[in-house]
Coordinates of C-alpha atoms (C1' of nucleotides) in Angstrom, one line a residue:
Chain Z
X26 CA 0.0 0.0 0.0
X27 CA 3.2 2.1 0.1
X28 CA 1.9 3.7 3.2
X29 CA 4.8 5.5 4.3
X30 CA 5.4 7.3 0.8
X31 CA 2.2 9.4 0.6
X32 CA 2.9 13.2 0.8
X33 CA -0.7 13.9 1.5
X34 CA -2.2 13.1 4.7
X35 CA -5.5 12.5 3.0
X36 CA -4.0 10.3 1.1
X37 CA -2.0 9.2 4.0
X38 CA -5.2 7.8 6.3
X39 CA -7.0 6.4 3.4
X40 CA -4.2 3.9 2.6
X41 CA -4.5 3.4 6.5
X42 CA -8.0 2.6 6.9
X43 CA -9.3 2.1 3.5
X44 CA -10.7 -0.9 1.9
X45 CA -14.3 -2.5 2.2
X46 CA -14.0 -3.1 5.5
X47 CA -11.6 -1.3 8.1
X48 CA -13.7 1.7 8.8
X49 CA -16.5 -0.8 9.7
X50 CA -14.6 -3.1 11.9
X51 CA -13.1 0.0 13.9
X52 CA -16.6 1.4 13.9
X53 CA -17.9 -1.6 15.5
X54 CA -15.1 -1.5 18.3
X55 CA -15.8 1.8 18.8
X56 CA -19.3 1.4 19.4
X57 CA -18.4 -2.0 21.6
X58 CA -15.5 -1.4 22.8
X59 CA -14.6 -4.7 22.8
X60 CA -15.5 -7.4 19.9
X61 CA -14.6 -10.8 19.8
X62 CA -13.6 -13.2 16.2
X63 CA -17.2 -14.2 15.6
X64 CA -19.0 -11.2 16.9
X65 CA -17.2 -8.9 14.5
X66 CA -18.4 -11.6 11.9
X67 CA -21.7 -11.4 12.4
X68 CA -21.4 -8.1 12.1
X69 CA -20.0 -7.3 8.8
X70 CA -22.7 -9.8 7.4
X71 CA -20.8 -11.1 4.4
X72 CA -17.5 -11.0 5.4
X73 CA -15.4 -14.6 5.4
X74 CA -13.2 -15.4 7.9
X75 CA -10.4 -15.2 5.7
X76 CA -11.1 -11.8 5.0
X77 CA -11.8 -10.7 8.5
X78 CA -8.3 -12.0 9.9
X79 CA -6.1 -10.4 7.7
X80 CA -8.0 -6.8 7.8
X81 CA -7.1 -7.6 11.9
X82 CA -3.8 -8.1 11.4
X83 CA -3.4 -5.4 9.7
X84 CA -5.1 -3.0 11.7
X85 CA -3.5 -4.8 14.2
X86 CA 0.4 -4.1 12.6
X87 CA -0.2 -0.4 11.8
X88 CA -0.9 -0.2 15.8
X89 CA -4.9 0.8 15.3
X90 CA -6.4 -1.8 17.3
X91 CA -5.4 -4.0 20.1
X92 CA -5.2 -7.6 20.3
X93 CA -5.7 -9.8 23.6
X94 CA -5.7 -13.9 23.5
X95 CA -6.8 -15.6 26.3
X96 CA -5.3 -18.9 27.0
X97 CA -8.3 -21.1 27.3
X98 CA -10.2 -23.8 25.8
X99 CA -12.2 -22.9 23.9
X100 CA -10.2 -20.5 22.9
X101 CA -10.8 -16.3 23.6
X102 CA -9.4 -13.5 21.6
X103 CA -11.0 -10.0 22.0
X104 CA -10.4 -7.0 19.7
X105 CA -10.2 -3.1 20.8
X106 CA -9.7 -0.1 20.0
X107 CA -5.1 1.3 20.9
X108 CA -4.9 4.0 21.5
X109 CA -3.9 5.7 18.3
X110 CA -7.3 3.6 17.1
X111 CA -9.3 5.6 19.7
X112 CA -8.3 8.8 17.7
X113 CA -10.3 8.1 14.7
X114 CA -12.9 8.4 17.0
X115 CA -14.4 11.3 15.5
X116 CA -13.7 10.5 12.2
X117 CA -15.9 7.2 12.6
X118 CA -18.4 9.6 14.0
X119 CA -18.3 11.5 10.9
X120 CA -18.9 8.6 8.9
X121 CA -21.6 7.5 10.9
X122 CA -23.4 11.3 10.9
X123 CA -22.9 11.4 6.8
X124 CA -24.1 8.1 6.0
X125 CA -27.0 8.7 8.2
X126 CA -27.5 11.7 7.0
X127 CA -27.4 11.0 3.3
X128 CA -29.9 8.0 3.5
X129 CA -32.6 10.5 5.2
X130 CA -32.6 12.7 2.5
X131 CA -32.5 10.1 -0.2
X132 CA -34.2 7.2 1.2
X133 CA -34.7 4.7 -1.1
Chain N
X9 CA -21.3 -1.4 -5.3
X10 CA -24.5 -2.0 -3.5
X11 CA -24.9 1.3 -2.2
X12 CA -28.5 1.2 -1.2
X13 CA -28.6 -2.3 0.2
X14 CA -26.2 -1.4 3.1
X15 CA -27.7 -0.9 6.3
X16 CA -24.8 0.5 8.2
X17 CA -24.0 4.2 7.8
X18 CA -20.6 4.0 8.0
X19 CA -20.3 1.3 5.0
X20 CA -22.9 3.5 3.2
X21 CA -20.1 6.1 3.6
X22 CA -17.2 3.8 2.9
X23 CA -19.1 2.8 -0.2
X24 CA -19.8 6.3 -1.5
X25 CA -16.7 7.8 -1.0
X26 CA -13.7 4.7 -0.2
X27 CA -11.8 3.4 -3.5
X28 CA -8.1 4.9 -3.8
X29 CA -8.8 8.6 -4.8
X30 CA -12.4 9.5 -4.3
X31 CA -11.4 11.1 -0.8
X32 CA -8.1 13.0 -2.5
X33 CA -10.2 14.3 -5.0
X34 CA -13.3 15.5 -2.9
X35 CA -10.2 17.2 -0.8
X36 CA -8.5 19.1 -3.5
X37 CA -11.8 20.4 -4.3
X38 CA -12.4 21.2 -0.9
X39 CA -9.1 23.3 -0.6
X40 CA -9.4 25.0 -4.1
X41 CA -12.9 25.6 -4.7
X42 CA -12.9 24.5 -8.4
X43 CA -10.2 22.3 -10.1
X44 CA -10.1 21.6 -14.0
X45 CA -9.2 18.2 -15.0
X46 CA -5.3 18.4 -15.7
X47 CA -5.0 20.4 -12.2
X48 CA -6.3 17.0 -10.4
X49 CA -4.2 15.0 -12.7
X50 CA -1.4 16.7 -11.9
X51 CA -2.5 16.5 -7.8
X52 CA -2.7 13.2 -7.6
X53 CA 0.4 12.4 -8.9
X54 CA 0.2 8.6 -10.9
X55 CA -3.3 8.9 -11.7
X56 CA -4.2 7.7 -15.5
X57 CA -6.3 10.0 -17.3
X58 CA -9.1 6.8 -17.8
X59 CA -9.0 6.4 -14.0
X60 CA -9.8 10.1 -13.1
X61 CA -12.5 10.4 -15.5
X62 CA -14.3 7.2 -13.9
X63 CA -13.8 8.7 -10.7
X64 CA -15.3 12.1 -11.4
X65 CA -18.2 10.3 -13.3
X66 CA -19.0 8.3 -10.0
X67 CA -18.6 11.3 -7.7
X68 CA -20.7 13.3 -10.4
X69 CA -23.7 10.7 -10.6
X70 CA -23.8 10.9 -6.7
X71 CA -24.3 14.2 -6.7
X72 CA -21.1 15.1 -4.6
X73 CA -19.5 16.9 -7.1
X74 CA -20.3 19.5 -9.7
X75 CA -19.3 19.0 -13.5
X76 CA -19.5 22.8 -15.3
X77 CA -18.7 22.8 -19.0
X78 CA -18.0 25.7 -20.9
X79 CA -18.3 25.5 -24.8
X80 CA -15.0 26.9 -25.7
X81 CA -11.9 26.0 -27.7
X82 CA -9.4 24.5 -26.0
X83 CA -12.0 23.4 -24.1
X84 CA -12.4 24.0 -20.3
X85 CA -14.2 22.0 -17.5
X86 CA -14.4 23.1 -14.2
X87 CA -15.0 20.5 -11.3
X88 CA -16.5 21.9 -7.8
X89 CA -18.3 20.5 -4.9
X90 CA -22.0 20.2 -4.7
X91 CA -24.0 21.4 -1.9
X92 CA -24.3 17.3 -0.6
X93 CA -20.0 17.4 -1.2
X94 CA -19.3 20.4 0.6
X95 CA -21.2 18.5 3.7
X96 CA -17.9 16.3 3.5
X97 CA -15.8 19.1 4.5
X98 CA -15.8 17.9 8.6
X99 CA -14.7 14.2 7.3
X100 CA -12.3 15.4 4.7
X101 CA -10.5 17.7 7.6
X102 CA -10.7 14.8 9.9
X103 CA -8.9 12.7 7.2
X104 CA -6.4 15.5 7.5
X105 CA -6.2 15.9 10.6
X106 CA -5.2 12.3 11.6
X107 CA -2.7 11.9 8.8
X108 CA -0.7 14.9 9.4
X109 CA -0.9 14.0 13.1
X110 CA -0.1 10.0 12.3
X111 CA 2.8 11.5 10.1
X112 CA 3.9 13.9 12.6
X113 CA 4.2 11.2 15.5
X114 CA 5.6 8.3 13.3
X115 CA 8.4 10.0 11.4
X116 CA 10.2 8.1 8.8
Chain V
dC15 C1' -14.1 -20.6 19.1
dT16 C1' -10.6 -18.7 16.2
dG17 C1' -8.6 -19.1 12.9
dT18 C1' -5.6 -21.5 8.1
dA19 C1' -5.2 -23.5 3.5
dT20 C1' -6.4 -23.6 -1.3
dC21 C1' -8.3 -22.1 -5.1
dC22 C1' -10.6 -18.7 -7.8
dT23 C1' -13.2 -14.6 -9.5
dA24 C1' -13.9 -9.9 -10.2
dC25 C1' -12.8 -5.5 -10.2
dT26 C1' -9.8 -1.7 -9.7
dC27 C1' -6.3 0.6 -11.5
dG28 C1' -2.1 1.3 -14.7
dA29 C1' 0.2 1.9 -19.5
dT30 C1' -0.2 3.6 -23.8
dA31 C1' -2.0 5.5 -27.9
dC32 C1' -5.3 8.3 -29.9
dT33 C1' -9.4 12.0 -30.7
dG34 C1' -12.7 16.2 -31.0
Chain O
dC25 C1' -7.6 20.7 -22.9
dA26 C1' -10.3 17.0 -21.7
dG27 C1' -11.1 13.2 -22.4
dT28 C1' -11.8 7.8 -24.9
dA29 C1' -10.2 3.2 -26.5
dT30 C1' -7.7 -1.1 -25.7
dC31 C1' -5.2 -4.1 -23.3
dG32 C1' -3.3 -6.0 -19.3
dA33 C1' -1.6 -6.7 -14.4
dG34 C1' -2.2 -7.0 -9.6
dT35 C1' -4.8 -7.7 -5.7
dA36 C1' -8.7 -7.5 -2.7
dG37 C1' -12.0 -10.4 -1.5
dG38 C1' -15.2 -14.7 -1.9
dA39 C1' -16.2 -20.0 -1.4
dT40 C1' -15.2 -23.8 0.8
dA41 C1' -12.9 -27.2 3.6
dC42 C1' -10.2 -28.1 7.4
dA43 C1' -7.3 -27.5 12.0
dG44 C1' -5.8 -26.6 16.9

DNA sequence: CTGTATCCTACTCGATACTG
DNA sequence: CAGTATCGAGTAGGATACAG
Protein backbone atom coordinates (compact mmCIF):
# COMPACT_ATOMS: atom_id res chain seq x y z
CA UNK A 1 0.00 0.00 0.00
CA UNK A 2 3.24 2.10 0.07
CA UNK A 3 1.94 3.75 3.20
CA UNK A 4 4.76 5.51 4.30
CA UNK A 5 5.35 7.25 0.85
CA UNK A 6 2.22 9.35 0.62
CA UNK A 7 2.88 13.18 0.84
CA UNK A 8 -0.69 13.94 1.50
CA UNK A 9 -2.19 13.07 4.68
CA UNK A 10 -5.51 12.55 3.01
CA UNK A 11 -4.02 10.27 1.09
CA UNK A 12 -1.99 9.17 3.97
CA UNK A 13 -5.15 7.83 6.26
CA UNK A 14 -7.04 6.36 3.43
CA UNK A 15 -4.19 3.94 2.63
CA UNK A 16 -4.53 3.43 6.49
CA UNK A 17 -8.03 2.64 6.87
CA UNK A 18 -9.28 2.08 3.46
CA UNK A 19 -10.71 -0.94 1.85
CA UNK A 20 -14.32 -2.51 2.22
CA UNK A 21 -13.96 -3.05 5.47
CA UNK A 22 -11.57 -1.29 8.12
CA UNK A 23 -13.66 1.71 8.84
CA UNK A 24 -16.54 -0.84 9.72
CA UNK A 25 -14.55 -3.11 11.92
CA UNK A 26 -13.10 0.03 13.88
CA UNK A 27 -16.62 1.38 13.89
CA UNK A 28 -17.86 -1.56 15.50
CA UNK A 29 -15.11 -1.49 18.28
CA UNK A 30 -15.78 1.85 18.75
CA UNK A 31 -19.32 1.36 19.37
CA UNK A 32 -18.38 -2.03 21.64
CA UNK A 33 -15.50 -1.41 22.84
CA UNK A 34 -14.64 -4.68 22.80
CA UNK A 35 -15.50 -7.44 19.89
CA UNK A 36 -14.58 -10.81 19.83
CA UNK A 37 -13.64 -13.15 16.24
CA UNK A 38 -17.17 -14.21 15.61
CA UNK A 39 -19.04 -11.22 16.92
CA UNK A 40 -17.18 -8.94 14.49
CA UNK A 41 -18.37 -11.64 11.91
CA UNK A 42 -21.72 -11.45 12.39
CA UNK A 43 -21.42 -8.07 12.12
CA UNK A 44 -20.04 -7.28 8.76
CA UNK A 45 -22.70 -9.84 7.40
CA UNK A 46 -20.84 -11.12 4.42
CA UNK A 47 -17.52 -11.01 5.40
CA UNK A 48 -15.36 -14.59 5.38
CA UNK A 49 -13.21 -15.41 7.87
CA UNK A 50 -10.41 -15.20 5.74
CA UNK A 51 -11.13 -11.85 4.97
CA UNK A 52 -11.81 -10.75 8.51
CA UNK A 53 -8.27 -12.04 9.86
CA UNK A 54 -6.12 -10.41 7.66
CA UNK A 55 -8.00 -6.76 7.80
CA UNK A 56 -7.07 -7.58 11.89
CA UNK A 57 -3.82 -8.14 11.44
CA UNK A 58 -3.40 -5.36 9.70
CA UNK A 59 -5.12 -3.04 11.74
CA UNK A 60 -3.50 -4.75 14.21
CA UNK A 61 0.36 -4.08 12.62
CA UNK A 62 -0.21 -0.41 11.82
CA UNK A 63 -0.92 -0.20 15.82
CA UNK A 64 -4.92 0.81 15.34
CA UNK A 65 -6.39 -1.82 17.27
CA UNK A 66 -5.35 -4.02 20.14
CA UNK A 67 -5.16 -7.57 20.31
CA UNK A 68 -5.67 -9.81 23.58
CA UNK A 69 -5.74 -13.90 23.49
CA UNK A 70 -6.79 -15.60 26.32
CA UNK A 71 -5.31 -18.91 26.96
CA UNK A 72 -8.32 -21.14 27.25
CA UNK A 73 -10.24 -23.81 25.83
CA UNK A 74 -12.23 -22.89 23.91
CA UNK A 75 -10.16 -20.54 22.88
CA UNK A 76 -10.76 -16.26 23.56
CA UNK A 77 -9.40 -13.50 21.60
CA UNK A 78 -10.98 -9.96 21.96
CA UNK A 79 -10.40 -6.98 19.68
CA UNK A 80 -10.24 -3.08 20.82
CA UNK A 81 -9.66 -0.11 20.01
CA UNK A 82 -5.09 1.32 20.90
CA UNK A 83 -4.90 3.97 21.54
CA UNK A 84 -3.92 5.65 18.31
CA UNK A 85 -7.26 3.61 17.12
CA UNK A 86 -9.27 5.56 19.73
CA UNK A 87 -8.30 8.81 17.75
CA UNK A 88 -10.28 8.05 14.71
CA UNK A 89 -12.92 8.42 17.01
CA UNK A 90 -14.42 11.35 15.46
CA UNK A 91 -13.69 10.53 12.23
CA UNK A 92 -15.93 7.19 12.62
CA UNK A 93 -18.39 9.58 13.96
CA UNK A 94 -18.26 11.50 10.92
CA UNK A 95 -18.95 8.64 8.90
CA UNK A 96 -21.61 7.54 10.94
CA UNK A 97 -23.40 11.26 10.89
CA UNK A 98 -22.92 11.38 6.76
CA UNK A 99 -24.08 8.13 6.05
CA UNK A 100 -26.96 8.67 8.23
CA UNK A 101 -27.51 11.69 7.01
CA UNK A 102 -27.44 11.01 3.34
CA UNK A 103 -29.90 7.97 3.51
CA UNK A 104 -32.61 10.45 5.18
CA UNK A 105 -32.61 12.72 2.54
CA UNK A 106 -32.45 10.12 -0.19
CA UNK A 107 -34.23 7.25 1.23
CA UNK A 108 -34.71 4.69 -1.11
CA UNK B 1 -21.32 -1.43 -5.35
CA UNK B 2 -24.50 -1.99 -3.47
CA UNK B 3 -24.91 1.30 -2.21
CA UNK B 4 -28.50 1.24 -1.21
CA UNK B 5 -28.57 -2.28 0.21
CA UNK B 6 -26.22 -1.44 3.12
CA UNK B 7 -27.73 -0.87 6.34
CA UNK B 8 -24.78 0.46 8.20
CA UNK B 9 -23.96 4.16 7.84
CA UNK B 10 -20.61 3.96 8.00
CA UNK B 11 -20.28 1.27 5.00
CA UNK B 12 -22.86 3.47 3.24
CA UNK B 13 -20.07 6.07 3.58
CA UNK B 14 -17.20 3.84 2.85
CA UNK B 15 -19.12 2.79 -0.18
CA UNK B 16 -19.76 6.32 -1.49
CA UNK B 17 -16.70 7.81 -1.04
CA UNK B 18 -13.72 4.71 -0.25
CA UNK B 19 -11.77 3.44 -3.54
CA UNK B 20 -8.15 4.94 -3.82
CA UNK B 21 -8.82 8.62 -4.80
CA UNK B 22 -12.37 9.52 -4.31
CA UNK B 23 -11.43 11.05 -0.84
CA UNK B 24 -8.13 13.02 -2.50
CA UNK B 25 -10.21 14.32 -5.00
CA UNK B 26 -13.29 15.50 -2.86
CA UNK B 27 -10.24 17.19 -0.82
CA UNK B 28 -8.53 19.08 -3.53
CA UNK B 29 -11.79 20.44 -4.33
CA UNK B 30 -12.39 21.22 -0.86
CA UNK B 31 -9.08 23.26 -0.64
CA UNK B 32 -9.38 25.05 -4.07
CA UNK B 33 -12.89 25.63 -4.72
CA UNK B 34 -12.94 24.49 -8.43
CA UNK B 35 -10.18 22.27 -10.10
CA UNK B 36 -10.09 21.65 -13.95
CA UNK B 37 -9.22 18.20 -14.99
CA UNK B 38 -5.28 18.38 -15.72
CA UNK B 39 -5.01 20.36 -12.18
CA UNK B 40 -6.29 17.02 -10.41
CA UNK B 41 -4.23 15.00 -12.71
CA UNK B 42 -1.39 16.68 -11.93
CA UNK B 43 -2.49 16.46 -7.83
CA UNK B 44 -2.68 13.23 -7.62
CA UNK B 45 0.35 12.43 -8.90
CA UNK B 46 0.22 8.59 -10.92
CA UNK B 47 -3.33 8.93 -11.66
CA UNK B 48 -4.19 7.70 -15.54
CA UNK B 49 -6.34 9.98 -17.34
CA UNK B 50 -9.09 6.83 -17.81
CA UNK B 51 -9.01 6.43 -14.04
CA UNK B 52 -9.80 10.09 -13.08
CA UNK B 53 -12.53 10.37 -15.52
CA UNK B 54 -14.34 7.16 -13.91
CA UNK B 55 -13.78 8.68 -10.70
CA UNK B 56 -15.29 12.08 -11.38
CA UNK B 57 -18.17 10.35 -13.32
CA UNK B 58 -19.04 8.34 -10.04
CA UNK B 59 -18.63 11.29 -7.68
CA UNK B 60 -20.74 13.28 -10.38
CA UNK B 61 -23.69 10.73 -10.62
CA UNK B 62 -23.77 10.86 -6.71
CA UNK B 63 -24.28 14.24 -6.75
CA UNK B 64 -21.11 15.07 -4.60
CA UNK B 65 -19.52 16.91 -7.14
CA UNK B 66 -20.34 19.53 -9.67
CA UNK B 67 -19.32 18.96 -13.51
CA UNK B 68 -19.53 22.77 -15.28
CA UNK B 69 -18.67 22.83 -19.05
CA UNK B 70 -17.96 25.71 -20.90
CA UNK B 71 -18.26 25.51 -24.82
CA UNK B 72 -14.95 26.89 -25.73
CA UNK B 73 -11.87 26.04 -27.69
CA UNK B 74 -9.42 24.52 -25.98
CA UNK B 75 -12.00 23.35 -24.12
CA UNK B 76 -12.38 23.95 -20.32
CA UNK B 77 -14.20 22.01 -17.48
CA UNK B 78 -14.38 23.07 -14.16
CA UNK B 79 -15.04 20.49 -11.28
CA UNK B 80 -16.47 21.92 -7.77
CA UNK B 81 -18.29 20.51 -4.91
CA UNK B 82 -22.04 20.24 -4.69
CA UNK B 83 -23.97 21.37 -1.90
CA UNK B 84 -24.26 17.30 -0.64
CA UNK B 85 -19.98 17.44 -1.17
CA UNK B 86 -19.27 20.38 0.57
CA UNK B 87 -21.19 18.52 3.66
CA UNK B 88 -17.94 16.26 3.50
CA UNK B 89 -15.83 19.14 4.54
CA UNK B 90 -15.79 17.91 8.59
CA UNK B 91 -14.73 14.24 7.31
CA UNK B 92 -12.29 15.43 4.74
CA UNK B 93 -10.54 17.70 7.60
CA UNK B 94 -10.70 14.82 9.88
CA UNK B 95 -8.94 12.67 7.15
CA UNK B 96 -6.40 15.48 7.46
CA UNK B 97 -6.24 15.94 10.61
CA UNK B 98 -5.17 12.30 11.56
CA UNK B 99 -2.73 11.90 8.84
CA UNK B 100 -0.73 14.88 9.41
CA UNK B 101 -0.95 14.02 13.05
CA UNK B 102 -0.12 10.01 12.27
CA UNK B 103 2.75 11.52 10.12
CA UNK B 104 3.87 13.90 12.55
CA UNK B 105 4.23 11.21 15.47
CA UNK B 106 5.56 8.35 13.34
CA UNK B 107 8.38 10.03 11.38
CA UNK B 108 10.20 8.12 8.78
C1' DC C 1 -14.05 -20.58 19.06
C1' DT C 2 -10.55 -18.69 16.23
C1' DG C 3 -8.61 -19.08 12.91
C1' DT C 4 -5.59 -21.49 8.10
C1' DA C 5 -5.21 -23.45 3.53
C1' DT C 6 -6.43 -23.56 -1.33
C1' DC C 7 -8.34 -22.06 -5.09
C1' DC C 8 -10.56 -18.73 -7.82
C1' DT C 9 -13.23 -14.56 -9.54
C1' DA C 10 -13.94 -9.87 -10.16
C1' DC C 11 -12.79 -5.52 -10.16
C1' DT C 12 -9.79 -1.67 -9.67
C1' DC C 13 -6.27 0.65 -11.54
C1' DG C 14 -2.11 1.31 -14.75
C1' DA C 15 0.18 1.88 -19.51
C1' DT C 16 -0.21 3.63 -23.75
C1' DA C 17 -2.04 5.50 -27.86
C1' DC C 18 -5.34 8.25 -29.89
C1' DT C 19 -9.42 11.97 -30.70
C1' DG C 20 -12.66 16.20 -30.99
C1' DC D 1 -7.61 20.68 -22.92
C1' DA D 2 -10.35 17.01 -21.73
C1' DG D 3 -11.09 13.20 -22.40
C1' DT D 4 -11.83 7.81 -24.90
C1' DA D 5 -10.17 3.18 -26.47
C1' DT D 6 -7.70 -1.08 -25.71
C1' DC D 7 -5.18 -4.05 -23.29
C1' DG D 8 -3.33 -6.00 -19.33
C1' DA D 9 -1.58 -6.73 -14.43
C1' DG D 10 -2.22 -6.99 -9.57
C1' DT D 11 -4.82 -7.73 -5.70
C1' DA D 12 -8.74 -7.50 -2.70
C1' DG D 13 -11.98 -10.35 -1.47
C1' DG D 14 -15.23 -14.72 -1.91
C1' DA D 15 -16.19 -20.02 -1.43
C1' DT D 16 -15.21 -23.84 0.81
C1' DA D 17 -12.95 -27.16 3.58
C1' DC D 18 -10.21 -28.11 7.38
C1' DA D 19 -7.31 -27.52 12.00
C1' DG D 20 -5.76 -26.59 16.91
Amino acid sequence: MDKQHSQCPVEFTVNMVGGKYKLVILYQLAIHGVRRFNELRRELSNITPRTLTRQLRELESDGLINRQVYSEIPPKVEYSLSETGKSLYSLLLQFEKWGLNYMANNPK
